[in-house]
Amino acid sequence: MKEHYITITGMNHYYDMKPFKIGKRLKCIKEPDNDYDEEAIKVVLKHIGTVGYVANSVYTVVKGTNSAGYIAHLVNKSF
């Protein structure tokens, strides 16, 4: 599969810290029942829990990265 880069947003809402660094393994889980965004993908870090969401707005997706809506159709329920 081709590599896809994402922007993770909302980290300041979870523990007010920077929970990861290069090389850290994250799990992304689709949330089709999310009340705010049916294409939502939450980002989870083992031993911490939810640390943010994959950006899905023209205001939050950093240039050169893909939105949650774009990658949601390319990945399984979790990846």
PDB file of C-alpha atoms in Angstrom:
ATOM      1  CA  MET A   1       0.000   0.000   0.000  1.00  0.00           C
ATOM      2  CA  LYS A   2       1.178   3.516  -0.789  1.00  0.00           C
ATOM      3  CA  GLU A   3       2.271   5.592   2.208  1.00  0.00           C
ATOM      4  CA  HIS A   4      -0.203   8.218   3.399  1.00  0.00           C
ATOM      5  CA  TYR A   5       0.599  10.974   5.872  1.00  0.00           C
ATOM      6  CA  ILE A   6      -1.947  12.422   8.286  1.00  0.00           C
ATOM      7  CA  THR A   7      -2.279  15.337  10.682  1.00  0.00           C
ATOM      8  CA  ILE A   8      -3.371  14.514  14.217  1.00  0.00           C
ATOM      9  CA  THR A   9      -5.462  17.194  15.922  1.00  0.00           C
ATOM     10  CA  GLY A  10      -7.043  17.711  19.314  1.00  0.00           C
ATOM     11  CA  MET A  11      -4.064  16.563  21.366  1.00  0.00           C
ATOM     12  CA  ASN A  12      -4.488  19.484  23.772  1.00  0.00           C
ATOM     13  CA  HIS A  13      -7.874  18.004  24.761  1.00  0.00           C
ATOM     14  CA  TYR A  14      -6.234  14.792  25.955  1.00  0.00           C
ATOM     15  CA  TYR A  15      -3.864  15.056  28.909  1.00  0.00           C
ATOM     16  CA  ASP A  16      -2.432  18.396  27.697  1.00  0.00           C
ATOM     17  CA  MET A  17       0.811  16.760  26.567  1.00  0.00           C
ATOM     18  CA  LYS A  18       2.707  15.690  23.483  1.00  0.00           C
ATOM     19  CA  PRO A  19       2.236  11.926  23.833  1.00  0.00           C
ATOM     20  CA  PHE A  20       4.356  10.626  21.002  1.00  0.00           C
ATOM     21  CA  LYS A  21       7.553  10.964  19.053  1.00  0.00           C
ATOM     22  CA  ILE A  22       8.969   9.507  15.848  1.00  0.00           C
ATOM     23  CA  GLY A  23       8.924   5.714  15.997  1.00  0.00           C
ATOM     24  CA  LYS A  24       6.025   5.465  18.477  1.00  0.00           C
ATOM     25  CA  ARG A  25       3.251   3.063  17.389  1.00  0.00           C
ATOM     26  CA  LEU A  26      -0.228   4.540  17.277  1.00  0.00           C
ATOM     27  CA  LYS A  27      -3.519   2.811  16.566  1.00  0.00           C
ATOM     28  CA  CYS A  28      -6.145   4.564  14.479  1.00  0.00           C
ATOM     29  CA  ILE A  29      -9.777   3.497  14.829  1.00  0.00           C
ATOM     30  CA  LYS A  30     -12.675   4.626  12.638  1.00  0.00           C
ATOM     31  CA  GLU A  31     -15.686   6.066  14.475  1.00  0.00           C
ATOM     32  CA  PRO A  32     -18.605   5.997  12.011  1.00  0.00           C
ATOM     33  CA  ASP A  33     -21.057   6.722  14.865  1.00  0.00           C
ATOM     34  CA  ASN A  34     -19.220   9.888  15.968  1.00  0.00           C
ATOM     35  CA  ASP A  35     -21.788  12.642  16.631  1.00  0.00           C
ATOM     36  CA  TYR A  36     -19.654  15.357  14.999  1.00  0.00           C
ATOM     37  CA  ASP A  37     -18.001  13.613  12.051  1.00  0.00           C
ATOM     38  CA  GLU A  38     -19.056  10.314  10.456  1.00  0.00           C
ATOM     39  CA  GLU A  39     -15.572  10.021   8.917  1.00  0.00           C
ATOM     40  CA  ALA A  40     -13.859  10.485  12.311  1.00  0.00           C
ATOM     41  CA  ILE A  41     -10.766   8.420  13.054  1.00  0.00           C
ATOM     42  CA  LYS A  42      -9.508   8.509  16.650  1.00  0.00           C
ATOM     43  CA  VAL A  43      -5.844   8.031  17.471  1.00  0.00           C
ATOM     44  CA  VAL A  44      -5.009   5.820  20.446  1.00  0.00           C
ATOM     45  CA  LEU A  45      -1.720   5.267  22.267  1.00  0.00           C
ATOM     46  CA  LYS A  46      -1.243   2.106  24.301  1.00  0.00           C
ATOM     47  CA  HIS A  47      -1.372   2.720  28.082  1.00  0.00           C
ATOM     48  CA  ILE A  48      -2.758   6.255  27.561  1.00  0.00           C
ATOM     49  CA  GLY A  49      -5.893   5.912  25.427  1.00  0.00           C
ATOM     50  CA  THR A  50      -7.226   8.495  22.976  1.00  0.00           C
ATOM     51  CA  VAL A  51      -4.652  11.185  22.174  1.00  0.00           C
ATOM     52  CA  GLY A  52      -6.399  12.934  19.286  1.00  0.00           C
ATOM     53  CA  TYR A  53      -8.138  12.549  15.932  1.00  0.00           C
ATOM     54  CA  VAL A  54      -7.029  12.467  12.306  1.00  0.00           C
ATOM     55  CA  ALA A  55      -7.660  15.955  10.926  1.00  0.00           C
ATOM     56  CA  ASN A  56     -10.676  16.191   8.625  1.00  0.00           C
ATOM     57  CA  SER A  57     -11.130  19.886   7.868  1.00  0.00           C
ATOM     58  CA  VAL A  58      -9.517  22.258   5.398  1.00  0.00           C
ATOM     59  CA  TYR A  59      -8.594  24.313   8.466  1.00  0.00           C
ATOM     60  CA  THR A  60      -6.744  21.488  10.263  1.00  0.00           C
ATOM     61  CA  VAL A  61      -5.232  19.258   7.559  1.00  0.00           C
ATOM     62  CA  VAL A  62      -1.601  20.275   7.072  1.00  0.00           C
ATOM     63  CA  LYS A  63      -0.408  20.672   3.470  1.00  0.00           C
ATOM     64  CA  GLY A  64       0.998  17.381   2.184  1.00  0.00           C
ATOM     65  CA  THR A  65      -1.146  15.221   4.470  1.00  0.00           C
ATOM     66  CA  ASN A  66      -4.441  13.436   3.903  1.00  0.00           C
ATOM     67  CA  SER A  67      -7.739  14.012   5.710  1.00  0.00           C
ATOM     68  CA  ALA A  68      -9.654  11.377   7.655  1.00  0.00           C
ATOM     69  CA  GLY A  69     -12.305  11.423   4.923  1.00  0.00           C
ATOM     70  CA  TYR A  70      -9.701  10.606   2.293  1.00  0.00           C
ATOM     71  CA  ILE A  71      -7.989   7.744   4.096  1.00  0.00           C
ATOM     72  CA  ALA A  72     -11.180   6.294   5.650  1.00  0.00           C
ATOM     73  CA  HIS A  73     -11.999   4.670   2.328  1.00  0.00           C
ATOM     74  CA  LEU A  74      -8.514   3.162   1.996  1.00  0.00           C
ATOM     75  CA  VAL A  75      -8.109   1.480   5.394  1.00  0.00           C
ATOM     76  CA  ASN A  76      -9.798  -1.146   7.572  1.00  0.00           C
ATOM     77  CA  LYS A  77     -11.793  -0.339  10.735  1.00  0.00           C
ATOM     78  CA  SER A  78      -8.513   0.013  12.612  1.00  0.00           C
ATOM     79  CA  PHE A  79      -4.949   0.366  11.434  1.00  0.00           C
TER      80      PHE A  79
END
